[in-house]
C-alpha positions as CSV (number, residue, x, y, z in Angstrom):
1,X,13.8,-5.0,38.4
2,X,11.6,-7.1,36.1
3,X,13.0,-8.1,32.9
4,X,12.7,-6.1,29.8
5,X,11.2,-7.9,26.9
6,X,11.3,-7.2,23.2
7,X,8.1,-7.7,21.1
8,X,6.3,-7.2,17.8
9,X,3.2,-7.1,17.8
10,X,1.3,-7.5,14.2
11,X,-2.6,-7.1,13.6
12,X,-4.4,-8.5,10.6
13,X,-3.7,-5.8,7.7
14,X,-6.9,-3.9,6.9
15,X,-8.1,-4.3,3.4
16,X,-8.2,-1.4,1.2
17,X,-11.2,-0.5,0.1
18,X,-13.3,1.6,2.3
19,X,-13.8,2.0,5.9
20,X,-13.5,-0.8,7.9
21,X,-16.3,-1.5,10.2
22,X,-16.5,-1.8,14.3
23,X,-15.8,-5.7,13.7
24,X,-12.7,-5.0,11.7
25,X,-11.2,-2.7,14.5
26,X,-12.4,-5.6,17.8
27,X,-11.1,-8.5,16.3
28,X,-7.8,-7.4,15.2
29,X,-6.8,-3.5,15.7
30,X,-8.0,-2.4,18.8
31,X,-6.9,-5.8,21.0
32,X,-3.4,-5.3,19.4
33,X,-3.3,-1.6,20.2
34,X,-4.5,-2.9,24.0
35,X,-2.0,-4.9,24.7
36,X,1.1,-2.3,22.7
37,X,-0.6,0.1,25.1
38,X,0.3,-2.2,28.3
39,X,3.4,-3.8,27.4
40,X,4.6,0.1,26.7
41,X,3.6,1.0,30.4
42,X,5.3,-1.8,31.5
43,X,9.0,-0.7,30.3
44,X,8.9,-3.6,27.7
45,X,10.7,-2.7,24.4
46,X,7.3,-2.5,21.8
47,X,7.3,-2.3,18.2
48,X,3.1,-2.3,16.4
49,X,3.4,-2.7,13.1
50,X,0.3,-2.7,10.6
51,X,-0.2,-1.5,6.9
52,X,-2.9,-1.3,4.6
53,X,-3.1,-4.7,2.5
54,X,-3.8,-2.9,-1.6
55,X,-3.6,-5.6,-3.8
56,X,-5.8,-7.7,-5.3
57,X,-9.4,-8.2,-7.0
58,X,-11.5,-5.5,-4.6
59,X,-9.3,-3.3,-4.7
60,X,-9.4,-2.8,-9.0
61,X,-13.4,-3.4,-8.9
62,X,-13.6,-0.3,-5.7
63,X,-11.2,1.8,-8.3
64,X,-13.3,1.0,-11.2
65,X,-16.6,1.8,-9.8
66,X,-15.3,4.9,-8.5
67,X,-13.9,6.1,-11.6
68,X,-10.5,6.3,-10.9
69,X,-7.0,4.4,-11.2
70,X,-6.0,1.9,-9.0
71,X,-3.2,3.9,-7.9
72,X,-5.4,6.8,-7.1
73,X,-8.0,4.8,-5.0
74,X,-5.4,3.3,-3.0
75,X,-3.5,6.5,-2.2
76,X,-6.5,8.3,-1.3
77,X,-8.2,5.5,0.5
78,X,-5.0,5.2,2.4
79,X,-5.4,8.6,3.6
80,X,-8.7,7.8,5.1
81,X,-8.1,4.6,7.0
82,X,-4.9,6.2,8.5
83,X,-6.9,9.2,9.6
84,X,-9.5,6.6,11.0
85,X,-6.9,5.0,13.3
86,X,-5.8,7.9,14.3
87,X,-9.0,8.8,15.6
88,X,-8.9,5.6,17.4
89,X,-6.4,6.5,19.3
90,X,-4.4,3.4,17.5
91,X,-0.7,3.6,18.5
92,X,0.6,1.9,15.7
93,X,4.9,2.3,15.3
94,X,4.3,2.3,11.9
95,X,1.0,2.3,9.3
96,X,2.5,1.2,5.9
97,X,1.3,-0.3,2.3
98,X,1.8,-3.3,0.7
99,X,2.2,-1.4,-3.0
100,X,5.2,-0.1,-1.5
101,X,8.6,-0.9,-3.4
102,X,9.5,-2.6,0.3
103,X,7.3,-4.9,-0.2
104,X,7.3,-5.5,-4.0
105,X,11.2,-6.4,-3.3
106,X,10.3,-8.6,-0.9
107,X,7.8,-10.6,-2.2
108,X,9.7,-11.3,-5.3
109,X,12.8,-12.4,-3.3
110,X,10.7,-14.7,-1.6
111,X,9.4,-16.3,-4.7
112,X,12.5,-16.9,-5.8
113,X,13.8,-18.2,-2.9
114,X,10.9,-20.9,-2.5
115,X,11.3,-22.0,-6.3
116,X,15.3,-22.6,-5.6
117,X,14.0,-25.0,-2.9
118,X,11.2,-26.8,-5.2
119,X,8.1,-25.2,-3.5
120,X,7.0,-23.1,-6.6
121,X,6.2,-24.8,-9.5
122,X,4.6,-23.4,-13.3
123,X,1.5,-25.6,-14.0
124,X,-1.0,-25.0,-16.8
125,X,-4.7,-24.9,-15.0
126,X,-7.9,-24.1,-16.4
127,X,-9.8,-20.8,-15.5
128,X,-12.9,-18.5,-16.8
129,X,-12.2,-16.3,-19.7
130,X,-14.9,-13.7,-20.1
131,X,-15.2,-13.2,-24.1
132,X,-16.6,-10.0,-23.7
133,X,-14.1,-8.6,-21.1
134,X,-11.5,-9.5,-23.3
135,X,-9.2,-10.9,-20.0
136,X,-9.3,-14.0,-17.7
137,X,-11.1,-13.0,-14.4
138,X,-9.6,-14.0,-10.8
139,X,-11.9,-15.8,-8.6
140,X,-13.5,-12.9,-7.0
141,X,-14.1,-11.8,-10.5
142,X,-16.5,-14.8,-10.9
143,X,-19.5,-15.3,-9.3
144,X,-22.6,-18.0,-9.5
145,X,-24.0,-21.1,-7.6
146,X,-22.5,-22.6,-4.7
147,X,-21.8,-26.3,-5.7
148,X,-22.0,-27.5,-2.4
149,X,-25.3,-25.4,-0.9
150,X,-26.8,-24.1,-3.7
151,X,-25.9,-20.3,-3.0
152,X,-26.6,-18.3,-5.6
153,X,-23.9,-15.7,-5.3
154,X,-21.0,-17.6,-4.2
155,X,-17.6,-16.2,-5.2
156,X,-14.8,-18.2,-7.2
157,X,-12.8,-18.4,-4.1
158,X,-15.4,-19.2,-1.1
159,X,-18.7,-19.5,-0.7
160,X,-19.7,-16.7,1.8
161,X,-23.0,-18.8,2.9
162,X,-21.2,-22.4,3.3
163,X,-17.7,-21.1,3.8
164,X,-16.1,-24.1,1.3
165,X,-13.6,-22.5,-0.6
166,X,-13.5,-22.8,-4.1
167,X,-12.0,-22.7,-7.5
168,X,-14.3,-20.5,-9.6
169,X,-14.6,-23.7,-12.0
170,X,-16.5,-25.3,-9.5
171,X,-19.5,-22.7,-9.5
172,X,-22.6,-23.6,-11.4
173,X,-23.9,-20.5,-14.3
174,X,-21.0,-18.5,-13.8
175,X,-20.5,-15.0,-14.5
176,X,-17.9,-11.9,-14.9
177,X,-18.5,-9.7,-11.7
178,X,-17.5,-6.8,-13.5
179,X,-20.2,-7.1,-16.4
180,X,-22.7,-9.4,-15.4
181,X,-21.6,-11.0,-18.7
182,X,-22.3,-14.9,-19.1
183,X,-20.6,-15.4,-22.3
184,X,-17.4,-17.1,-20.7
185,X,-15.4,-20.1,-21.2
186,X,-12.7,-21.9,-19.7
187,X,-9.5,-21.1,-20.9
188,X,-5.6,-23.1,-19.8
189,X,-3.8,-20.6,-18.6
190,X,-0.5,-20.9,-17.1
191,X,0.4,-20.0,-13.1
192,X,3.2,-20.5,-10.4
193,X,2.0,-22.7,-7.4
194,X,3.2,-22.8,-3.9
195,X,3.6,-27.0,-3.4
196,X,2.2,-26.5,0.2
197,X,1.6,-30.7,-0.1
198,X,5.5,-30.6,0.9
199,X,5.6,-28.5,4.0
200,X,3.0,-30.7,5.5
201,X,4.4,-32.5,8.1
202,X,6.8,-29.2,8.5
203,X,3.9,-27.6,9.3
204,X,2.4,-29.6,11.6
205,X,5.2,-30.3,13.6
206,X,5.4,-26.2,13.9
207,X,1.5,-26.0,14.9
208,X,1.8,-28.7,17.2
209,X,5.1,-26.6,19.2
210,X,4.0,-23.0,18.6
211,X,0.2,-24.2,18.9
212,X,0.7,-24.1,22.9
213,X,0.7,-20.3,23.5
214,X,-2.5,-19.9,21.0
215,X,-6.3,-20.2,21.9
216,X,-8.0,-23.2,21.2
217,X,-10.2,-21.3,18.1
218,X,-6.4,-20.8,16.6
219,X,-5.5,-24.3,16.7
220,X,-8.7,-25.9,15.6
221,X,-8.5,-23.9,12.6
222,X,-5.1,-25.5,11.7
223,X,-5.3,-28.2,12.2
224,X,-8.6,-28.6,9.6
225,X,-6.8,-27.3,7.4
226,X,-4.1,-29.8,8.1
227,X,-6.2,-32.6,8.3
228,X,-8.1,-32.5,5.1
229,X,-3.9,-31.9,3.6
230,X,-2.6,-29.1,2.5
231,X,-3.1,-29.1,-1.4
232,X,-0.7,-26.8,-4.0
233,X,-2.3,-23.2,-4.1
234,X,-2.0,-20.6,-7.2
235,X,0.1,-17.6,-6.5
236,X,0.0,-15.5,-9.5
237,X,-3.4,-13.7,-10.6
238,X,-4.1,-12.5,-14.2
239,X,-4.1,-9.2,-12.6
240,X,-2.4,-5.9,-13.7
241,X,-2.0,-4.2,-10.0
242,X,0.0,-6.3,-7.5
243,X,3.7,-7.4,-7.5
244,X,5.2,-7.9,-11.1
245,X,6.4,-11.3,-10.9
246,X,9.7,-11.4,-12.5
247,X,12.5,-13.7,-12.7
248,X,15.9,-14.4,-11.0
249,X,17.9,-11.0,-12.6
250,X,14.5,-9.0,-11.7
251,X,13.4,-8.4,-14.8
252,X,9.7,-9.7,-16.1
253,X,9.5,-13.6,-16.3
254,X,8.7,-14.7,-19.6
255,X,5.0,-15.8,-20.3
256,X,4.2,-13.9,-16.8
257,X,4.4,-10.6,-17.9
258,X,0.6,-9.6,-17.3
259,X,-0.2,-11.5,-14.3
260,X,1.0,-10.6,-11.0
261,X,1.2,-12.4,-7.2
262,X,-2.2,-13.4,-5.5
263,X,-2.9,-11.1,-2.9
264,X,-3.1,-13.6,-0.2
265,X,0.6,-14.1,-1.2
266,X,2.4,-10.8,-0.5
267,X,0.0,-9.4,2.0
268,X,1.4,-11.6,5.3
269,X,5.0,-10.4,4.0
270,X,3.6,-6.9,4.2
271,X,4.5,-7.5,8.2
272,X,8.2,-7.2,7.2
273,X,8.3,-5.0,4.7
274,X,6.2,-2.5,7.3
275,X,8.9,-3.2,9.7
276,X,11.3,-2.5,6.9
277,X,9.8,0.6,6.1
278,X,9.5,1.9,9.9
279,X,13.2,1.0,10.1
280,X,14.4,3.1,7.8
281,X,12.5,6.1,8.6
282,X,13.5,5.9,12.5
283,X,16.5,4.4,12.2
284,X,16.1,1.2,14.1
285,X,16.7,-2.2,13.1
286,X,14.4,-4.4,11.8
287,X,16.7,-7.5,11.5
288,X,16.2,-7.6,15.5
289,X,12.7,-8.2,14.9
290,X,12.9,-10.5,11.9
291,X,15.9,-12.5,11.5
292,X,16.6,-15.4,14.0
293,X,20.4,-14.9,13.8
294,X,20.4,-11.2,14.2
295,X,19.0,-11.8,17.5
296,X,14.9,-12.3,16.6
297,X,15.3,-15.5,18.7
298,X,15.2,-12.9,21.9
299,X,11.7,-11.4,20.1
300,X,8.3,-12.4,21.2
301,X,6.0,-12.4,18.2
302,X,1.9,-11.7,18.7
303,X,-0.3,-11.5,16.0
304,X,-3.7,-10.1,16.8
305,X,-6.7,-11.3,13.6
306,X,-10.2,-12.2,13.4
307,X,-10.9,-16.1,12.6
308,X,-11.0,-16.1,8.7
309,X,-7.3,-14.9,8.4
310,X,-5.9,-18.1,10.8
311,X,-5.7,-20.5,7.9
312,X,-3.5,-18.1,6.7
313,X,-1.6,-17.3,9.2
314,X,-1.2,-20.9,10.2
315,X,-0.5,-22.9,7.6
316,X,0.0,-20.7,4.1
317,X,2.7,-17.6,5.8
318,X,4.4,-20.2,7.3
319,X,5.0,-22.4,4.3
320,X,6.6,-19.3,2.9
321,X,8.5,-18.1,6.0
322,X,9.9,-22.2,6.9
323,X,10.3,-23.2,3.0
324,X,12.4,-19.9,2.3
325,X,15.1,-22.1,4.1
326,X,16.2,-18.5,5.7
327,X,16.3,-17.9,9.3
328,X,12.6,-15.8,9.3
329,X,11.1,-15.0,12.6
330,X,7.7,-16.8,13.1
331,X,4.5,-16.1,15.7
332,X,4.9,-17.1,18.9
333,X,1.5,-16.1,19.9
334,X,-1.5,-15.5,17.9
335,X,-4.5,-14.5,19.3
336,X,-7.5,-14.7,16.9
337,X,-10.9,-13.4,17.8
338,X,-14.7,-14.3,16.3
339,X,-16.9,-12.7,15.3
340,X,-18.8,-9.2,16.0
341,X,-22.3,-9.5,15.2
342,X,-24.7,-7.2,14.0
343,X,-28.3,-7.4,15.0
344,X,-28.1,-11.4,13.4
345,X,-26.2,-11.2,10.5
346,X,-21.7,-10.2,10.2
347,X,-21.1,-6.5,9.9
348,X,-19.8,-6.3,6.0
349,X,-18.1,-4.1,4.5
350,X,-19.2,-5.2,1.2
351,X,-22.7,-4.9,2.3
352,X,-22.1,-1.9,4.4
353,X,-23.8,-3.3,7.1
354,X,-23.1,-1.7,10.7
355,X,-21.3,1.0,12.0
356,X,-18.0,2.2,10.0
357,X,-14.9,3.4,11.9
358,X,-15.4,6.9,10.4
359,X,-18.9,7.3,11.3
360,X,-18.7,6.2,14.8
361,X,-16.5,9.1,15.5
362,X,-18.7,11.3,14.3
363,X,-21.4,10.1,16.9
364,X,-19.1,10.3,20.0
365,X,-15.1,10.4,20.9
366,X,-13.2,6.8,20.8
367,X,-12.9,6.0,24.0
368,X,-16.7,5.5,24.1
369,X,-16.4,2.4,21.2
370,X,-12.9,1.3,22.5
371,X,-14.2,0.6,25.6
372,X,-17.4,-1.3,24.8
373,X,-15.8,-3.3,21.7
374,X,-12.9,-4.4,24.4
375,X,-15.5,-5.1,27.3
376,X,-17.3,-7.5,25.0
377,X,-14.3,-8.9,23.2
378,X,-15.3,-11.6,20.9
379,X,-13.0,-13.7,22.2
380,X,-15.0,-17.4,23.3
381,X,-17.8,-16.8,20.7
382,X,-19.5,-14.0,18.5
383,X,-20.3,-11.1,20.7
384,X,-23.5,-9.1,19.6
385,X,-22.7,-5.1,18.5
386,X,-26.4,-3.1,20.0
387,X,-27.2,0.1,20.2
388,X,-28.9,-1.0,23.6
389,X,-25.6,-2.6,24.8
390,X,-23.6,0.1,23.9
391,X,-25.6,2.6,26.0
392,X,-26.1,0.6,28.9
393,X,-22.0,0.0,28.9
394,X,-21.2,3.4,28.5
395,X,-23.4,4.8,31.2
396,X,-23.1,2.4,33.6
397,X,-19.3,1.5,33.6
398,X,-17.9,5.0,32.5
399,X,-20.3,7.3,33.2
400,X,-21.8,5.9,36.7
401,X,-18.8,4.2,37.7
402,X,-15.4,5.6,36.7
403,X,-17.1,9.3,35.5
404,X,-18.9,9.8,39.1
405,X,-16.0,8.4,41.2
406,X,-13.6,10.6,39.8
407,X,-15.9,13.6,39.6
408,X,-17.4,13.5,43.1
409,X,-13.6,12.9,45.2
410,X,-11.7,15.9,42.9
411,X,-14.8,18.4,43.5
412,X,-15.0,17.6,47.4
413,X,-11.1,17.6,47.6
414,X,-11.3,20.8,45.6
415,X,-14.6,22.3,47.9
416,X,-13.0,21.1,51.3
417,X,-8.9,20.8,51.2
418,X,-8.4,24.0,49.1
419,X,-8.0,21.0,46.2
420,X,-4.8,19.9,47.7
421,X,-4.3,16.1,48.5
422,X,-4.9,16.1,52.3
423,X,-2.1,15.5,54.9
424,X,-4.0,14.3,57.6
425,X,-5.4,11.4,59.4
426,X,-4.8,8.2,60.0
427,X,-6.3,4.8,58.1
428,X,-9.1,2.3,59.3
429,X,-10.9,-0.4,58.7
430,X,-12.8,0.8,55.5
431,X,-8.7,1.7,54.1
432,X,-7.7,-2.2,54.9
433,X,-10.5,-3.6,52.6
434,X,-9.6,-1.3,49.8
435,X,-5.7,-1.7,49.9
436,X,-6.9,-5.6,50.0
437,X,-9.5,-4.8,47.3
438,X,-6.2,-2.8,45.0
439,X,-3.8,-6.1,45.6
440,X,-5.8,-8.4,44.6
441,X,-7.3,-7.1,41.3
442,X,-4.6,-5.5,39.8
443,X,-2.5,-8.4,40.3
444,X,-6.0,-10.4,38.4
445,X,-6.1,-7.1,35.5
446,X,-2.0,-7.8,35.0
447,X,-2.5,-11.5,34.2
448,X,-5.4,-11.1,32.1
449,X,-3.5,-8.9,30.0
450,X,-0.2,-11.2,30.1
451,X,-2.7,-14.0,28.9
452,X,-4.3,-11.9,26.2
453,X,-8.1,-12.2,27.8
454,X,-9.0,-8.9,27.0
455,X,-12.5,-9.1,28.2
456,X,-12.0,-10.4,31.3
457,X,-9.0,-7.7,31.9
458,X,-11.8,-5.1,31.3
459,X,-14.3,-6.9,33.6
460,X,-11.9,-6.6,36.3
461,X,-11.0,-3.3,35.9
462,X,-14.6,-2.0,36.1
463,X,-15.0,-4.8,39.5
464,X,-12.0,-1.9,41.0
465,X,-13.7,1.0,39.6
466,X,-16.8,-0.3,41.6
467,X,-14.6,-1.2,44.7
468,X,-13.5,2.3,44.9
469,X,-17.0,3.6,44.8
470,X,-17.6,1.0,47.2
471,X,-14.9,2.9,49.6
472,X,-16.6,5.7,49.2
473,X,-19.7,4.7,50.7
474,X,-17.7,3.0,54.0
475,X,-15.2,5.6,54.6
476,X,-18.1,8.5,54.2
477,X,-15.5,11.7,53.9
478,X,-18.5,13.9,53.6
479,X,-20.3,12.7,56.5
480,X,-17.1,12.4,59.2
481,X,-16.1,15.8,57.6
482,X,-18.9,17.6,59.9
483,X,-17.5,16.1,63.1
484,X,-13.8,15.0,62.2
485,X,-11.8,16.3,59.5
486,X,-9.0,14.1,60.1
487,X,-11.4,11.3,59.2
488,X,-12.6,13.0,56.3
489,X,-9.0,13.8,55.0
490,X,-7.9,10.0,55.0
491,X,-11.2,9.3,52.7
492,X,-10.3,12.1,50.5
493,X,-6.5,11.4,50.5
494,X,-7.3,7.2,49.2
495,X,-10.2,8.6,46.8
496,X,-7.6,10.8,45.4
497,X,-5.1,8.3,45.4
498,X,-7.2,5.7,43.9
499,X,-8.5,8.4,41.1
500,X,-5.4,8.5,40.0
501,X,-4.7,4.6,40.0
502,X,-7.8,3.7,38.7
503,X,-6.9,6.4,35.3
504,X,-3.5,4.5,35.5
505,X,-4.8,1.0,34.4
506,X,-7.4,2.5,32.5
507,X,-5.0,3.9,29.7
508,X,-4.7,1.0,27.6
509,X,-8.2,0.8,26.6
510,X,-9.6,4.3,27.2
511,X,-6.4,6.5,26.6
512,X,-7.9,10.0,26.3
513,X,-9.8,10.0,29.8
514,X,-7.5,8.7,31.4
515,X,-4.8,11.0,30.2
516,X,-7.7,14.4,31.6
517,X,-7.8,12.6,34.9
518,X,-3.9,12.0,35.2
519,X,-3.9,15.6,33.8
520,X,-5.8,17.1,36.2
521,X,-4.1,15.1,38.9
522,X,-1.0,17.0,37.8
523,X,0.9,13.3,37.5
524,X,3.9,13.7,35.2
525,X,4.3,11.0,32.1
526,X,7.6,9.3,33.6
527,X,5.1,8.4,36.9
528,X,1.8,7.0,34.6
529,X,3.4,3.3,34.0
530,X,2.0,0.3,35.0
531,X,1.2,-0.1,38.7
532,X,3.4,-2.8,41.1
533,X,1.0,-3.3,43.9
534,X,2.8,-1.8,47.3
535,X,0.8,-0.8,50.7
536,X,1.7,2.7,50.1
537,X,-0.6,2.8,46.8
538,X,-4.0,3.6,48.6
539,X,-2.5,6.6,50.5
540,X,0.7,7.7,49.2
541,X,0.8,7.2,45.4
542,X,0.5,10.8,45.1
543,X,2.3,13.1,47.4
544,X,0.7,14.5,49.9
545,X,-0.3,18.4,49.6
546,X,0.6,18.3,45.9
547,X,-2.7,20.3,44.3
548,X,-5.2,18.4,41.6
549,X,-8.1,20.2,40.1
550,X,-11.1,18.4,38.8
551,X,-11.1,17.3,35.3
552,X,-14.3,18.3,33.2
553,X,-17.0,15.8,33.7
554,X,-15.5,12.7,31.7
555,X,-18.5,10.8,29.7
556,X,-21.8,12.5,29.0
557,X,-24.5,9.5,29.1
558,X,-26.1,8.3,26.2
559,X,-30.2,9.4,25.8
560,X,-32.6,6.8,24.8
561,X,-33.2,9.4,21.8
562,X,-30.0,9.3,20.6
563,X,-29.9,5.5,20.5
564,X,-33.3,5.8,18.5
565,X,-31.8,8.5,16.2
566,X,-28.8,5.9,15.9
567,X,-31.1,3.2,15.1
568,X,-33.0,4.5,12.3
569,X,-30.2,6.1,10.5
570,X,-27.6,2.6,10.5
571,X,-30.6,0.0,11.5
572,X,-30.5,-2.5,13.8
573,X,-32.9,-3.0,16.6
574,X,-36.3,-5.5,15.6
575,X,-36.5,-6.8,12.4
């Protein structure tokens, strides 16, 4: 009996505004959906929690553009990216919002919990005051020339060419990114900071313990930030959508009263406040997940994100979680993923450059994406998104291999054996390589998964897809069926068998096929978990004279006009 674990899993919280793109869902959604989907098949107590993240500078420019109130854009762009996971087949526990009240609640009490320590501290800094707005603009309401490279369209926060982040009263000719107007000035102004310069050796004494169970890409990015020292960062925004930020009794704190937290501030706490939410409307307990002394100790913690949220994750959620003083769960693993790229450049969501999550499942069913973005996982470098690619994957590894496997044993069982599993015959040679074949690779797909390498767990489960077709071709059911049916029956009975194993460890990343085959198969929910190799797997997984009936054909392959049609209407291809 193998130990039942308990763990939360988080994934980077999807920013609000609009669709996220194909990169958004492989470097943070889709692997942490993966793994939920195995640890679930292997008994393991699983909790997914994500949320949209709503605060914040975009989010009042996106409303503003469209013509509507911040509240409005968020509810009904909520709406959308729910539906959009949905369609992914994501199996999130729970979906929430940061603008809940949850989280509102609990960003303030951690605010005040910092300041009773000394971490938060007021401090008058100067920032850009556009004349003509009539308000002080955030740094993504700024934009101008990169002091560093010379970009002309750096933000106030980061330079998006150099990636130096930045105050926006670094930028050479700024201007208001809401008007374009120039006729600005800098202004003091007064905000809360987080005295991060205090956790630092807190810090890295909790990177260098919890830095063992991350990738290497995790821990570099930590430590840089640690090594150039962690400096005191602005909390509060002169914003009017976001958490009020109020005093100790709750109501508004004086002088504060139109500004609200940064963004980058309440979004990590969104994780609890999710789990909060979920709690209460399933009646579980979150303080399992969360607290160290209600038991969170027995929790493993995995955060799934793309590269540009680590520093956050490492160094900045931390401060708040350790300098809180309270006995707050933190990540145990985090596994963070580079880039996808789009034919040279990053797919943007800003630039609406690449594919959206919306529109690719208009062009064909998930399963199709899922299993290309997880077979190329940008896990040791950028991976490059083609249309090219993304054909040749689909109708190679589902199509050729899994779609013609499965489709050529269930129509031959059905054609021959009255499309009941055959009873017959006795195993050879050809049986003994694939039972070795089985052992060895799911034993190699289970570790992959265990260690988070989600490529490699795909590349192995396509090597057994290809073994089984291999079988095929040794054992020859269709050829001994003229002179020996027994023969044929044993070939028939594993290519059944293994149909139905192969669907099996296929359900984490390509849920809805392998549901038809298991479907078909007539294979009941409680017997789809995760396979324990045994010798009895290649011929007696399924019981013997129990009836299947081939599924429809699985994956229709994709035409080199399509993948034209494709490419003129989202680009791509030469430039």
């Amino acid at each position: 009996m193998t130990h039942t674990r308990r763990i939360l899993i988080t994934s980077a919280l999807p920013y609000i505004n609009g669709v996220k793109h194909l990169g958004n869902l492989a470097g943070s959604m889709l692997p942490a959906d993966v793994y939920a989907r195995v640890m679930r098949l292997k008994g393991h107590e699983v909790t997914y929690i994500c949320a949209t993240d709503e605060h914040g500078t975009p989010a009042e420019l996106a409303a503003q553009a469209a013509g509507q109130t911040v509240q409005q854009y968020c509810d009904e762009q909520y709406e959308i990216q729910r539906q959009a996971g949905e369609g992914f087949l994501l199996s999130y526990d729970w979906f929430g919002r940061t603008s809940r009240p949850a989280n509102h609640k609990l960003t303030q009490h951690f605010a005040q919990q910092l300041e009773k320590n000394g971490l938060i501290e007021s401090q008058t800094s100067k920032q850009v005051y556009a004349v003509d707005d009539g308000r002080f603009l955030p740094d993504r309401y700024v934009e101008g020339t990169c002091p560093h490279c010379g970009y002309e369209k750096a933000r106030g926060d980061q330079c998006d060419n150099c990636g130096r982040l930045l105050d926006p009263t670094d930028l050479k000719n700024p201007y208001s990114a809401v008007t374009g107007s120039r006729n600005i000035e800098v202004r003091d102004t007064e905000h809360l900071y987080l005295q991060q310069t205090g956790m630092q050796d807190t810090i890295r004494a909790w990177v260098n313990e919890k830095g063992k169970a991350w990738p290497s890409l995790a821990v570099s990015i930590a430590n840089k930030w640690l090594d150039e020292g962690l400096i005191a960062r602005s909390i509060t925004r002169d914003l009017s959508w976001g958490v009020k930020v109020t005093s100790a009794d709750g109501s508004p704190r004086p002088g504060f009263e139109n500004k609200v937290f940064y963004v980058w501030f309440d979004a990590p706490i969104g994780y609890i406040s999710a789990t909060q939410e979920w709690a209460e409307a399933t009646g579980n307990d979150w303080e399992k997940l969360w607290k160290r002394d209600k038991g969170a100790d027995k929790t493993e913690y995995v955060q799934f994100m793309g590269k540009d949220n680590v520093a956050f994750h490492t160094v900045s959620f931390p401060v708040t979680l350790l300098g809180s003083g309270e006995p707050w769960k933190t990540v145990d693993k985090l596994k963070a993923f580079n880039w996808v790229t789009w034919y040279g450049g990053k797919f943007s969501t800003s630039s609406k450059r690449g594919v959206f999550m919306d529109q690719a499942l208009s062009l064909l069913p998930a399963d199709y994406w899922r299993w290309y973005l997880i077979a190329n996982a940008p896990e040791g470098s950028d991976a490059a998104f083609t249309w090219e690619g993304f054909q040749a994957a689909v109708n190679s590894d589902l199509a050729n291999v899994l779609g013609n496997f499965v489709n050529r044993i269930t129509k031959y069982c059905a054609s021959k054996f009255d499309g009941k599993i055959p009873e017959s015959g006795t195993p050879g040679e050809a049986e003994a390589w694939m039972a070795n074949e089985l052992s060895t690779r799911l034993k190699a797909i289970d570790e992959y998964y265990e260690a988070m390498e989600f490529r490699k767990a795909a590349a192995e489960t396509r090597a057994l897809w290809a073994a089984g077709n291999e079988y095929l071709t040794k054992a020859e059911p269709w050829v001994k069926y003229k002179s020996d049916v027994d023969g044929a029956a044993v070939g028939v009975r594993a290519g059944i068998n293994l149909a139905a194993i192969f669907a099996i460890v296929a359900q984490p990343i390509i849920p809805d096929a392998a549901r038809k085959v298991l479907d078909a198969l007539g294979i009941p929910e409680g017997n789809r978990r995760w396979p324990t190799w045994n010798d009895e797997n290649l011929m007696d997984a399924m019981p013997r004279g129990a009836p299947i009936t081939p599924p429809e054909v699985l994956f229709q392959k994709i035409e080199d006009a399509q993948v034209a049609e494709w490419t003129e209407r989202f680009g791509g291809g030469k430039e």
